[in-house]
mmCIF file of N, CA and C and ligand atoms in Angstrom:
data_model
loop_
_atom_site.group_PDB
_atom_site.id
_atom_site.type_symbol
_atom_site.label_atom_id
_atom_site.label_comp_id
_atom_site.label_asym_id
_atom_site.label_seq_id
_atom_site.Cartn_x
_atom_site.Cartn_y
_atom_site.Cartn_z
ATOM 1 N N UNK W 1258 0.849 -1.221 0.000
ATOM 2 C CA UNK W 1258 0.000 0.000 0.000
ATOM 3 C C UNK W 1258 0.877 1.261 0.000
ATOM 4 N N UNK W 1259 2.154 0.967 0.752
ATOM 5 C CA UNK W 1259 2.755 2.240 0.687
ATOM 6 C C UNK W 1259 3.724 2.846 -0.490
ATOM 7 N N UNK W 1260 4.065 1.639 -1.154
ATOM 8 C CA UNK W 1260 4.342 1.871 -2.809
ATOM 9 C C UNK W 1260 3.511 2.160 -3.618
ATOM 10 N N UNK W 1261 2.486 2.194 -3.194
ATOM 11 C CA UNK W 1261 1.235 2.606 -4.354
ATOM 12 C C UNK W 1261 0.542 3.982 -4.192
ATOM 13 N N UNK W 1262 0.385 4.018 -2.514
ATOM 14 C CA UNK W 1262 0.412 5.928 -1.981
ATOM 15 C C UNK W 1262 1.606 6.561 -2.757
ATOM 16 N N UNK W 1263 3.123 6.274 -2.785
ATOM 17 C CA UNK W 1263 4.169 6.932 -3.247
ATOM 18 C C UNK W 1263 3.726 7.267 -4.298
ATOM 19 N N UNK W 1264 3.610 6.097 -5.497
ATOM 20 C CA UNK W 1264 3.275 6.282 -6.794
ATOM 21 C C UNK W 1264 2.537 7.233 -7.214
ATOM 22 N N UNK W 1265 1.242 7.161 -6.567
ATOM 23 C CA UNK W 1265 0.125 8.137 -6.562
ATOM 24 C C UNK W 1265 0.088 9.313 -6.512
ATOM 25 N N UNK W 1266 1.491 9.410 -5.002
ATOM 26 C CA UNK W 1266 1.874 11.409 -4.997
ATOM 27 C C UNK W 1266 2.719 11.274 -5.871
ATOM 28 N N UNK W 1267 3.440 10.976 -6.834
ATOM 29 C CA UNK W 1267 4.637 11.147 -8.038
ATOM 30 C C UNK W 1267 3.941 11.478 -9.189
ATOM 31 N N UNK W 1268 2.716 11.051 -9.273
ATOM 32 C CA UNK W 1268 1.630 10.987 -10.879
ATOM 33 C C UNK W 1268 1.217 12.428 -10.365
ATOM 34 N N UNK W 1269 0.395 12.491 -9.483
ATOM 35 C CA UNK W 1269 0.026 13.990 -8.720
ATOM 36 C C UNK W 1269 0.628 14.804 -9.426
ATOM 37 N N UNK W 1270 2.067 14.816 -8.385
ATOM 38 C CA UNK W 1270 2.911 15.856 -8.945
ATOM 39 C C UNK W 1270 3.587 16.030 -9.597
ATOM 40 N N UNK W 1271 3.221 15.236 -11.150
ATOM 41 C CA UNK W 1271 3.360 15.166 -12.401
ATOM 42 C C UNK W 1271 2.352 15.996 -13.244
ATOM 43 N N UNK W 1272 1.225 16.118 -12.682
ATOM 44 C CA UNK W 1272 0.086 15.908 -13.340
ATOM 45 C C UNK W 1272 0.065 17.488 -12.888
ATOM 46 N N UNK W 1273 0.182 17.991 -11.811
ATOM 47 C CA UNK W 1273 0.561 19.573 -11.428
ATOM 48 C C UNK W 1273 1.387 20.523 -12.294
ATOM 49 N N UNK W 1274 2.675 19.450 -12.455
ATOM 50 C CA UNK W 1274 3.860 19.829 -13.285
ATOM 51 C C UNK W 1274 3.488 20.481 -14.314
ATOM 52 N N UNK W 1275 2.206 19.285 -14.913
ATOM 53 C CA UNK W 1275 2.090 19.757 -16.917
ATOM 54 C C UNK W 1275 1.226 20.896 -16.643
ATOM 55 N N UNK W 1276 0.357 21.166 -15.753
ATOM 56 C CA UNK W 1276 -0.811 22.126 -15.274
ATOM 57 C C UNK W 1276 0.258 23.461 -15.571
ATOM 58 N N UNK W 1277 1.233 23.603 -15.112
ATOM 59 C CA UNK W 1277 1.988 24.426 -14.494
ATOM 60 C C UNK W 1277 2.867 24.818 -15.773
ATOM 61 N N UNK W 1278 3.467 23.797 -16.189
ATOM 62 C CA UNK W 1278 4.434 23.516 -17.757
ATOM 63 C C UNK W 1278 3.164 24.166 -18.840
ATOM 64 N N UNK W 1279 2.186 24.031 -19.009
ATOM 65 C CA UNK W 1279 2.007 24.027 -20.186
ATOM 66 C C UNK W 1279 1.686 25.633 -20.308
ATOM 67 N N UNK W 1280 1.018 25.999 -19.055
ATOM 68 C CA UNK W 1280 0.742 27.387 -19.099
ATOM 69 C C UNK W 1280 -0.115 28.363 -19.506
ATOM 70 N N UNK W 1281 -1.642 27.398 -20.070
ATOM 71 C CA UNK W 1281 -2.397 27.925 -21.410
ATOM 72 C C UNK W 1281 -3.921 27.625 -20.470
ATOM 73 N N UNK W 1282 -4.018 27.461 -19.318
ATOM 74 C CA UNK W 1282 -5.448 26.974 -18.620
ATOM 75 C C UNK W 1282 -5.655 25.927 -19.271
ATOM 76 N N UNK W 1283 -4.554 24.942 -19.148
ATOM 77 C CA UNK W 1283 -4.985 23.383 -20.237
ATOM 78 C C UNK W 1283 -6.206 22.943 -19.971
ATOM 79 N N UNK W 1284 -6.302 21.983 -20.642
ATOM 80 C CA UNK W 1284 -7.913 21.222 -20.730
ATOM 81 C C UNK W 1284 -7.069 19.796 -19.943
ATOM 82 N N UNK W 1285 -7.893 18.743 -19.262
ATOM 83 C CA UNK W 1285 -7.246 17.678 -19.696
ATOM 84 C C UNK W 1285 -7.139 17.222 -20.302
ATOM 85 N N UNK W 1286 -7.595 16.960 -21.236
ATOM 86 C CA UNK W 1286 -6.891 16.478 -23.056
ATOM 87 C C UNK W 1286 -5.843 17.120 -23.196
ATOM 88 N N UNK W 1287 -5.548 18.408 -23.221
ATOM 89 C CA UNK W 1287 -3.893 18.740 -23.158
ATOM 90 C C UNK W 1287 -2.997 18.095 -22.347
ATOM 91 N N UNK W 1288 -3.367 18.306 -21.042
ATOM 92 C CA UNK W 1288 -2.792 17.646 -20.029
ATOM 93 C C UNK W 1288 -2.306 15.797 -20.430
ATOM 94 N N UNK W 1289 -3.049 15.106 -20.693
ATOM 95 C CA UNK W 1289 -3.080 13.953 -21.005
ATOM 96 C C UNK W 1289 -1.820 14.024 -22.056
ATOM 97 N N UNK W 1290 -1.947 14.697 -23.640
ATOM 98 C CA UNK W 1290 -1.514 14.822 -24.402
ATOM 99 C C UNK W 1290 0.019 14.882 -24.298
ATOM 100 N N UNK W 1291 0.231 16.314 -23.182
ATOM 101 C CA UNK W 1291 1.604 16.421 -22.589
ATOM 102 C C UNK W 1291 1.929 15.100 -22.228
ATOM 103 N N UNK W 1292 1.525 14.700 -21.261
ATOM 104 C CA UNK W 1292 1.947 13.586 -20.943
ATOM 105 C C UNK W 1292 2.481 12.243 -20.928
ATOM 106 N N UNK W 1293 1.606 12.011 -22.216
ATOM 107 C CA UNK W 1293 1.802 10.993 -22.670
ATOM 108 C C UNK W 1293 2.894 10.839 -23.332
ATOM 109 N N UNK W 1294 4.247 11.638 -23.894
ATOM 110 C CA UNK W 1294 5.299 11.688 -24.438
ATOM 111 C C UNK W 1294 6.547 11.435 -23.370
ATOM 112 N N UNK W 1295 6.202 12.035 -22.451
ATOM 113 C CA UNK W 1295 6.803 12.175 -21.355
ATOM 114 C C UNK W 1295 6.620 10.884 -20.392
ATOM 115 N N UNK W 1296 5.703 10.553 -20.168
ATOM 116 C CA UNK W 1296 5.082 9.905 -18.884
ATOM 117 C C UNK W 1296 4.201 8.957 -19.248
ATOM 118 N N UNK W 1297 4.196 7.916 -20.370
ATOM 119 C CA UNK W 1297 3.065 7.199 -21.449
ATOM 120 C C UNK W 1297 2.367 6.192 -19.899
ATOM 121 N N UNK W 1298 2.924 5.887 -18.659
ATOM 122 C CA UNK W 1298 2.499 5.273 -17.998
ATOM 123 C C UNK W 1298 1.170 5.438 -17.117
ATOM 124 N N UNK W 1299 1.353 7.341 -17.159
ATOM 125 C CA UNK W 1299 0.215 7.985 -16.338
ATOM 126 C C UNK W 1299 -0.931 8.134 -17.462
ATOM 127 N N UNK W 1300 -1.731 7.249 -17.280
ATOM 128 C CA UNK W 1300 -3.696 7.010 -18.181
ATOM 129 C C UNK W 1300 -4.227 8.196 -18.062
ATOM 130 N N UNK W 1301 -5.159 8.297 -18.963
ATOM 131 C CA UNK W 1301 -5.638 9.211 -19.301
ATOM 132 C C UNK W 1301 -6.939 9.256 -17.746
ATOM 133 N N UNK W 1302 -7.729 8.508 -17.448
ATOM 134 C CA UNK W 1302 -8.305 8.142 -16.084
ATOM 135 C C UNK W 1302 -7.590 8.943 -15.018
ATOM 136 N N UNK W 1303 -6.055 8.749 -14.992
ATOM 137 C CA UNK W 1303 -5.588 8.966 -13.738
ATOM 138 C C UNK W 1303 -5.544 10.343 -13.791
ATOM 139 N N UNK W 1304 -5.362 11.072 -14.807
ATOM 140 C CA UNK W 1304 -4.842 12.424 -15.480
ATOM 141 C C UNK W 1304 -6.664 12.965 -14.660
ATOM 142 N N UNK W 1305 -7.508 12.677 -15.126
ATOM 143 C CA UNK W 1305 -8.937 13.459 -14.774
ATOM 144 C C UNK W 1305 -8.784 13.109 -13.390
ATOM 145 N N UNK W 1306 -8.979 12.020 -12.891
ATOM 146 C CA UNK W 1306 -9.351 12.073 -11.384
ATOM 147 C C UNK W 1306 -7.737 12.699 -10.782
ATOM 148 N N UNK W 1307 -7.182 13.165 -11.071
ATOM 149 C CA UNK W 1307 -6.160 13.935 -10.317
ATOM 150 C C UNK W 1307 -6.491 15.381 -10.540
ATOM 151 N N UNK W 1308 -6.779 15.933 -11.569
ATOM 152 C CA UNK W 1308 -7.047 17.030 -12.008
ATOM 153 C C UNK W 1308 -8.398 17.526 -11.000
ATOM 154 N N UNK W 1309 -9.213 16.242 -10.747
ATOM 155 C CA UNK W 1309 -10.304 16.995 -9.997
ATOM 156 C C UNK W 1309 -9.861 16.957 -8.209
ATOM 157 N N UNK W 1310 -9.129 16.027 -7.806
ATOM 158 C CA UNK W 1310 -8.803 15.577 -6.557
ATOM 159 C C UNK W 1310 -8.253 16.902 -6.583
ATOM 160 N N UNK W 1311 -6.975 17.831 -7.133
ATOM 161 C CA UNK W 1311 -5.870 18.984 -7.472
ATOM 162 C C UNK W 1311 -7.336 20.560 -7.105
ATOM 163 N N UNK W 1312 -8.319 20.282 -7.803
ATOM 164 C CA UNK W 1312 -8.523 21.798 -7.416
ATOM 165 C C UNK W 1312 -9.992 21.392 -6.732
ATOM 166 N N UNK W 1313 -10.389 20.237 -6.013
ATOM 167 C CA UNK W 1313 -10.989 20.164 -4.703
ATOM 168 C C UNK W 1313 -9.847 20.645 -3.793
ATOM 169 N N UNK W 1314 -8.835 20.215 -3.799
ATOM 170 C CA UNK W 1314 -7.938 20.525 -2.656
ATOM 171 C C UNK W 1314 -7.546 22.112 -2.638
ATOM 172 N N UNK W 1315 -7.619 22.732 -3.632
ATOM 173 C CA UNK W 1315 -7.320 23.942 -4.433
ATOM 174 C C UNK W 1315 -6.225 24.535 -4.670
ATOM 175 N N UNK W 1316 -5.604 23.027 -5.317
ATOM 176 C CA UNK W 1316 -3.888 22.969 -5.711
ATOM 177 C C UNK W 1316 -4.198 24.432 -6.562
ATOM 178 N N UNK W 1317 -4.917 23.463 -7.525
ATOM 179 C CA UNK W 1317 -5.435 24.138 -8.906
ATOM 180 C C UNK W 1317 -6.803 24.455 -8.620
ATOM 181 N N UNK W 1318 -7.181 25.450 -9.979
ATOM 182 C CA UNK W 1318 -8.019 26.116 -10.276
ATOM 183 C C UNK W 1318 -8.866 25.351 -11.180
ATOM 184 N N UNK W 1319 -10.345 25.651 -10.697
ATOM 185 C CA UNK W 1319 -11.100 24.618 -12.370
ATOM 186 C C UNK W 1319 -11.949 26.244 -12.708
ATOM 187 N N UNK W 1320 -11.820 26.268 -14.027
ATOM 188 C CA UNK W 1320 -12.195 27.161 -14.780
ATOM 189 C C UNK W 1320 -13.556 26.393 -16.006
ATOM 190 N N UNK W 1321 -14.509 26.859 -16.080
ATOM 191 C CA UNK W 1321 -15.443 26.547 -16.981
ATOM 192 C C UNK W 1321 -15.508 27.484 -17.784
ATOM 193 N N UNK W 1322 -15.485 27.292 -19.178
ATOM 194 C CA UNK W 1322 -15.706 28.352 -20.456
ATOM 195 C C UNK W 1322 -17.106 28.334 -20.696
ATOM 196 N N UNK W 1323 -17.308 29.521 -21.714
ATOM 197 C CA UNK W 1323 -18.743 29.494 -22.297
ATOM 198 C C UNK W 1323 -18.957 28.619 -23.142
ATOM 199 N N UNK W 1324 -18.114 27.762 -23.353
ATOM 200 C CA UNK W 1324 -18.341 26.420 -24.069
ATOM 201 C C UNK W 1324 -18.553 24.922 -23.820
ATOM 202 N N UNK W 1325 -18.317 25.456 -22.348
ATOM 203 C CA UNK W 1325 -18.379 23.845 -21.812
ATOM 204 C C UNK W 1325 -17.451 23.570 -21.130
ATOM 205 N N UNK W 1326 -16.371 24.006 -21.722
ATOM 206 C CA UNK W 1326 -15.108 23.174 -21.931
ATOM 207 C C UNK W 1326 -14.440 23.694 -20.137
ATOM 208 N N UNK W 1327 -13.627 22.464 -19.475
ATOM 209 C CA UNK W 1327 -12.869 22.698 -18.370
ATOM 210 C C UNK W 1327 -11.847 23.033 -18.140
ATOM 211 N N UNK W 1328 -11.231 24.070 -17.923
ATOM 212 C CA UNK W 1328 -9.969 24.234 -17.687
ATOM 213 C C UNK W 1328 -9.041 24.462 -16.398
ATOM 214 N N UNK W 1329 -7.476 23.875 -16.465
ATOM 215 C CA UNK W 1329 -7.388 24.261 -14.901
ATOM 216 C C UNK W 1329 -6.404 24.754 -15.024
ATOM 217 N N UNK W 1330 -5.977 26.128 -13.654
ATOM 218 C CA UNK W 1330 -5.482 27.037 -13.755
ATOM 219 C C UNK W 1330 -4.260 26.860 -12.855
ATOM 220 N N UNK W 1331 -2.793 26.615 -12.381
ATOM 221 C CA UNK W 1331 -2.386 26.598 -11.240
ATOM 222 C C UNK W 1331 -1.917 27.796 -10.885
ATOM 223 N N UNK W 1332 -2.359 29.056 -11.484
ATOM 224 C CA UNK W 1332 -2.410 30.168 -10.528
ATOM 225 C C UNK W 1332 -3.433 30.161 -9.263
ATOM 226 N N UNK W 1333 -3.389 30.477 -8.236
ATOM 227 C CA UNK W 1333 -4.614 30.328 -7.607
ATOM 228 C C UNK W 1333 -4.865 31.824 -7.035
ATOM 229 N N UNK W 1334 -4.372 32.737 -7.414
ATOM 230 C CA UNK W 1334 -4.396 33.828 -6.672
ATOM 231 C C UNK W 1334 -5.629 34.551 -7.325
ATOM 232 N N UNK W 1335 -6.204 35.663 -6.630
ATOM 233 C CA UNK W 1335 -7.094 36.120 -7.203
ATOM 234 C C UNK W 1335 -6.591 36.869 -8.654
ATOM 235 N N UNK W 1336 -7.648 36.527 -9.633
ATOM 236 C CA UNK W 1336 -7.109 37.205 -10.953
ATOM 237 C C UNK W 1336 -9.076 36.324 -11.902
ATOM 238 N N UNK W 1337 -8.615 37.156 -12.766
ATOM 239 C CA UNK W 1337 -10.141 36.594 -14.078
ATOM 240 C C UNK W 1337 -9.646 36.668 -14.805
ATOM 241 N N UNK W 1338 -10.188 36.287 -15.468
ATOM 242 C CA UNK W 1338 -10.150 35.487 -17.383
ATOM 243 C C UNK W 1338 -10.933 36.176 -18.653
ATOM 244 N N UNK W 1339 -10.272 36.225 -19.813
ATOM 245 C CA UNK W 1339 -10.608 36.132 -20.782
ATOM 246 C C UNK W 1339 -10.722 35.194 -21.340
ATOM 247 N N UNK W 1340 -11.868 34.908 -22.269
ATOM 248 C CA UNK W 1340 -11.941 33.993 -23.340
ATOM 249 C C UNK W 1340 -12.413 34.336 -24.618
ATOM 250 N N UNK W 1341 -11.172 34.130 -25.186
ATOM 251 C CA UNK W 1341 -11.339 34.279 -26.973
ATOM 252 C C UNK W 1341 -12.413 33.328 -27.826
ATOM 253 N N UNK W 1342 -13.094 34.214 -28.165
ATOM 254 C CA UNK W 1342 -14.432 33.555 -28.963
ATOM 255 C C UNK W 1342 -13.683 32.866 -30.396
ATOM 256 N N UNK W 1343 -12.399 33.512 -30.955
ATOM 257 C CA UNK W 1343 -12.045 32.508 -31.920
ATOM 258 C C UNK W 1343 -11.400 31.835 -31.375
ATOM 259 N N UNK W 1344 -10.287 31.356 -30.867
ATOM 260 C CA UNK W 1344 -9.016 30.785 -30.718
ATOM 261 C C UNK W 1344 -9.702 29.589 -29.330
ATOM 262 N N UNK W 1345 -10.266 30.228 -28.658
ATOM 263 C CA UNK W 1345 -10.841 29.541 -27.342
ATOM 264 C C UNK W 1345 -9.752 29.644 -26.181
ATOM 265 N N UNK W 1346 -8.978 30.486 -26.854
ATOM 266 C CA UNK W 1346 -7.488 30.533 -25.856
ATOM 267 C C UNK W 1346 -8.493 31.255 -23.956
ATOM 268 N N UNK W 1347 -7.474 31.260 -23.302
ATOM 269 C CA UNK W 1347 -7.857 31.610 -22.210
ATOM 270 C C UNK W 1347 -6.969 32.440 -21.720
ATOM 271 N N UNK W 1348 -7.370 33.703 -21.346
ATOM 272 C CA UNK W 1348 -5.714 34.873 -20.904
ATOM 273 C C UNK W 1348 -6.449 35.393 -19.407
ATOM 274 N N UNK W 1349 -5.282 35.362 -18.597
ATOM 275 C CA UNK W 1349 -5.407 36.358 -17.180
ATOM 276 C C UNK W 1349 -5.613 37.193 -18.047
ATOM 277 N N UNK W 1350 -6.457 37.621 -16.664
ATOM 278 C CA UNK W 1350 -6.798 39.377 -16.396
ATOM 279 C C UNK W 1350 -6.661 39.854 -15.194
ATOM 280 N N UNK W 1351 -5.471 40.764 -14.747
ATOM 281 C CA UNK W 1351 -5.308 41.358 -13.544
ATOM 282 C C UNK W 1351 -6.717 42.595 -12.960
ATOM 283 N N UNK W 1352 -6.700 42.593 -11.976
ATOM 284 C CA UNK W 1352 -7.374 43.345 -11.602
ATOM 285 C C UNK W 1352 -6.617 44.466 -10.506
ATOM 286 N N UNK W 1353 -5.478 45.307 -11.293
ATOM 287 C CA UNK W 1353 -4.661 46.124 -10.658
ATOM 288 C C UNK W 1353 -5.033 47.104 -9.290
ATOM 289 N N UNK W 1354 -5.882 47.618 -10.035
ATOM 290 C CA UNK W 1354 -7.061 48.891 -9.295
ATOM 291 C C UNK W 1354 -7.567 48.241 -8.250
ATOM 292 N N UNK W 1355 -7.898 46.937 -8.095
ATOM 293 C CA UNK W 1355 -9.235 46.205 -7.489
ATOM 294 C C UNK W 1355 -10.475 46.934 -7.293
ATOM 295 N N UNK W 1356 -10.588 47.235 -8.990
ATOM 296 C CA UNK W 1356 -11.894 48.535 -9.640
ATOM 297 C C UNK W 1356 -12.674 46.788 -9.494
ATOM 298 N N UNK W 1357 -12.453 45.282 -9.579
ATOM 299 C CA UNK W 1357 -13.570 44.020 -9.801
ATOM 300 C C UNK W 1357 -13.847 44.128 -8.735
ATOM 301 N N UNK W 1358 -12.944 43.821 -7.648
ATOM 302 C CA UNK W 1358 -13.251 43.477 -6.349
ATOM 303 C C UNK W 1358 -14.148 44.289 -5.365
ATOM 304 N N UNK W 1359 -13.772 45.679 -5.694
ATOM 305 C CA UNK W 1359 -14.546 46.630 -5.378
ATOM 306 C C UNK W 1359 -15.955 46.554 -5.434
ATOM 307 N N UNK W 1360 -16.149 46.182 -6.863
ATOM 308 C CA UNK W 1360 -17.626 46.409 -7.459
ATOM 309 C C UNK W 1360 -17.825 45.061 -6.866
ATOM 310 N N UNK W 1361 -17.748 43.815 -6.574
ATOM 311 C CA UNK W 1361 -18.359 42.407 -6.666
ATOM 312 C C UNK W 1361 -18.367 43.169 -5.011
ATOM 313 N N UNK W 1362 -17.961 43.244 -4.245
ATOM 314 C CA UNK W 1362 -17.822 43.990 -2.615
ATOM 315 C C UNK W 1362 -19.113 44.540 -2.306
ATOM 316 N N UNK W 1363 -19.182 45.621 -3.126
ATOM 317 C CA UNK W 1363 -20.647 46.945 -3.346
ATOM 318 C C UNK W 1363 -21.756 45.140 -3.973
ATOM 319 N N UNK W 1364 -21.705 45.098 -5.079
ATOM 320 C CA UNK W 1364 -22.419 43.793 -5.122
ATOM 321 C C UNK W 1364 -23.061 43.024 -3.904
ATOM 322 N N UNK W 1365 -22.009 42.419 -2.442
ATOM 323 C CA UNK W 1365 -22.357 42.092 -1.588
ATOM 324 C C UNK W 1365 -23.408 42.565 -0.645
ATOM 325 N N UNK W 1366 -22.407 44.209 -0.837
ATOM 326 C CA UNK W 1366 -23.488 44.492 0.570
ATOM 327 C C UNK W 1366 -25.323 44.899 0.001
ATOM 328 N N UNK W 1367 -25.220 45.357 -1.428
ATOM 329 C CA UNK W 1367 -26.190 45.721 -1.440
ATOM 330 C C UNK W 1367 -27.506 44.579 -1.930
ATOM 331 N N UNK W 1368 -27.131 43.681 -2.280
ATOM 332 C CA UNK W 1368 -28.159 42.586 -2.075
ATOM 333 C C UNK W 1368 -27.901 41.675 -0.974
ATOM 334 N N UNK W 1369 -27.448 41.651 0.046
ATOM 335 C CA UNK W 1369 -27.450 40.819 1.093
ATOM 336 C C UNK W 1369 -27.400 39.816 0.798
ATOM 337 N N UNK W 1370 -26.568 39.482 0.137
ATOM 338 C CA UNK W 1370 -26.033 37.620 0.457
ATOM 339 C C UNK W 1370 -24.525 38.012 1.025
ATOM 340 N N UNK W 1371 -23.794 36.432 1.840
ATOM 341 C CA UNK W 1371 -23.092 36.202 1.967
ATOM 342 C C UNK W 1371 -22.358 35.701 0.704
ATOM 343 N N UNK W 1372 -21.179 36.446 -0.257
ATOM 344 C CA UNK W 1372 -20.642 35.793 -1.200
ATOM 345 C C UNK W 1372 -19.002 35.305 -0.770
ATOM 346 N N UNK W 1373 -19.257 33.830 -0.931
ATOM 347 C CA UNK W 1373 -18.066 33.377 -0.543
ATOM 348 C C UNK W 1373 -17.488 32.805 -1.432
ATOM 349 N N UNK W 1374 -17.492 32.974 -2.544
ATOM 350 C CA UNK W 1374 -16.670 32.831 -3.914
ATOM 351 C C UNK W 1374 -16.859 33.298 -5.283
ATOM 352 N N UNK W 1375 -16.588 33.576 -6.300
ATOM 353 C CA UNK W 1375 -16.782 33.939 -7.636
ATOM 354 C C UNK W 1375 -15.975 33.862 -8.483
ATOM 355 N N UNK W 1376 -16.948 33.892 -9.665
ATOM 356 C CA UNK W 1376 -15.543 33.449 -10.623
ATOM 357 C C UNK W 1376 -16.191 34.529 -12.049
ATOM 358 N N UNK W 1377 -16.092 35.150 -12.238
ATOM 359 C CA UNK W 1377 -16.241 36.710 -13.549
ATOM 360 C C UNK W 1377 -15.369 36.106 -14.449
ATOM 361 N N UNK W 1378 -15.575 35.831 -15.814
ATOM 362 C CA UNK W 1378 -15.051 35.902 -16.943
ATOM 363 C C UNK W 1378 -15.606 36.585 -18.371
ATOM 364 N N UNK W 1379 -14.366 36.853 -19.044
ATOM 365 C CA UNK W 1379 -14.737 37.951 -20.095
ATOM 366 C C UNK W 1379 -14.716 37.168 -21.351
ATOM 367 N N UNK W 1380 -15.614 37.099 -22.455
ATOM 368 C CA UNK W 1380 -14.703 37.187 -23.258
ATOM 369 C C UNK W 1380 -14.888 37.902 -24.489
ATOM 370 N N UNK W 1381 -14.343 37.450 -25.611
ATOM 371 C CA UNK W 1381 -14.376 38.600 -26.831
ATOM 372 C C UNK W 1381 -13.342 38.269 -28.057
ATOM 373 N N UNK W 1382 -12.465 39.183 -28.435
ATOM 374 C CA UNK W 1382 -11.150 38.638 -29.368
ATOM 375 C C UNK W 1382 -10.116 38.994 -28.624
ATOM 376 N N UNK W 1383 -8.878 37.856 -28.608
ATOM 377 C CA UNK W 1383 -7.587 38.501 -28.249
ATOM 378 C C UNK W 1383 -6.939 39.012 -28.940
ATOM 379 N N UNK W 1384 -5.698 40.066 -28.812
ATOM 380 C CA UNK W 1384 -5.412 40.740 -29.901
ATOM 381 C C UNK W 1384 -4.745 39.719 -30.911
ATOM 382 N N UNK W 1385 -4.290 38.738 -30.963
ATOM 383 C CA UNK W 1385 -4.343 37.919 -32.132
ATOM 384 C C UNK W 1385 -4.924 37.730 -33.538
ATOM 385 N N UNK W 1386 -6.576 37.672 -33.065
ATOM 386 C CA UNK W 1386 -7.668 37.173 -33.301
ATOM 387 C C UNK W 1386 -8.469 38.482 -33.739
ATOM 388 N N UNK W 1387 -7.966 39.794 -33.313
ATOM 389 C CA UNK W 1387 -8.634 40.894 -33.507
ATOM 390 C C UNK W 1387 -7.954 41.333 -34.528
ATOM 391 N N UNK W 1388 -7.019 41.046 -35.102
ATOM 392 C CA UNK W 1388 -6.184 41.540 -36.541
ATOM 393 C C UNK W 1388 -6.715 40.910 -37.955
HETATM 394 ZN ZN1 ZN R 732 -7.876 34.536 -30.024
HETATM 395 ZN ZN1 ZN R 733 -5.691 32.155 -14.884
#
């Protein structure tokens, strides 16, 4: 059992690694993809249920697009997203001013809920995609 716990945290923090390596709010299909060149031993199975075990724990970040699609982030700090309607790419967005935080704050008090998390995303063209 205790060679197989080891194993388990080594795939983990493999599976963090590519989160981290690839740099793009991978999907797991990327993730997998990376991997499999590198690491053909870690399954595509193990790759998802780590990815979700990673941002229950809130190694990582899980990000949902307007498409469906899942992505995970290992920034975890506060920050939002863009999403490119062509490319589907996914880009931080700082919130320097904390002109978001501010407003989601005013948000709180003036409808009375307790908000204990959020997640604001933008999207539109990146300048890529806008040329
Ligand atoms: Zn784009
Ligand atoms: Zn991000």
């Amino acid at each position: 059992l205790e060679v197989s716990n080891k194993r388990n945290t080594i795939q983990r923090q493999l599976i963090y690694n590519a989160v981290k390596e690839l740099d793009i709010h991978a999907t797991a299909e990327q993730v997998v993809e990376y991997l499999a060149e590198k690491h053909p031993a870690i399954g595509r199975a193990t790759v998802y249920r780590n990815l979700s075990y990673l941002s229950e724990t809130g190694e990582l970040l899980k990000i949902c697009n307007f498409y469906g699609t899942t992505h995970y982030d290992h920034n975890c700090f506060e920050h939002y997203h863009f999403v490119c309607n062509n490319c589907k790419r996914i880009f931080d967005i700082f919130d320097t001013d904390n002109k978001l935080s501010n407003m989601l704050e005013t948000f709180d008090d003036t409808n009375g809920f307790d908000v204990l998390a959020y997640n604001v995303s933008f999207s539109g063209l990146c300048w890529e995609c806008k040329e």
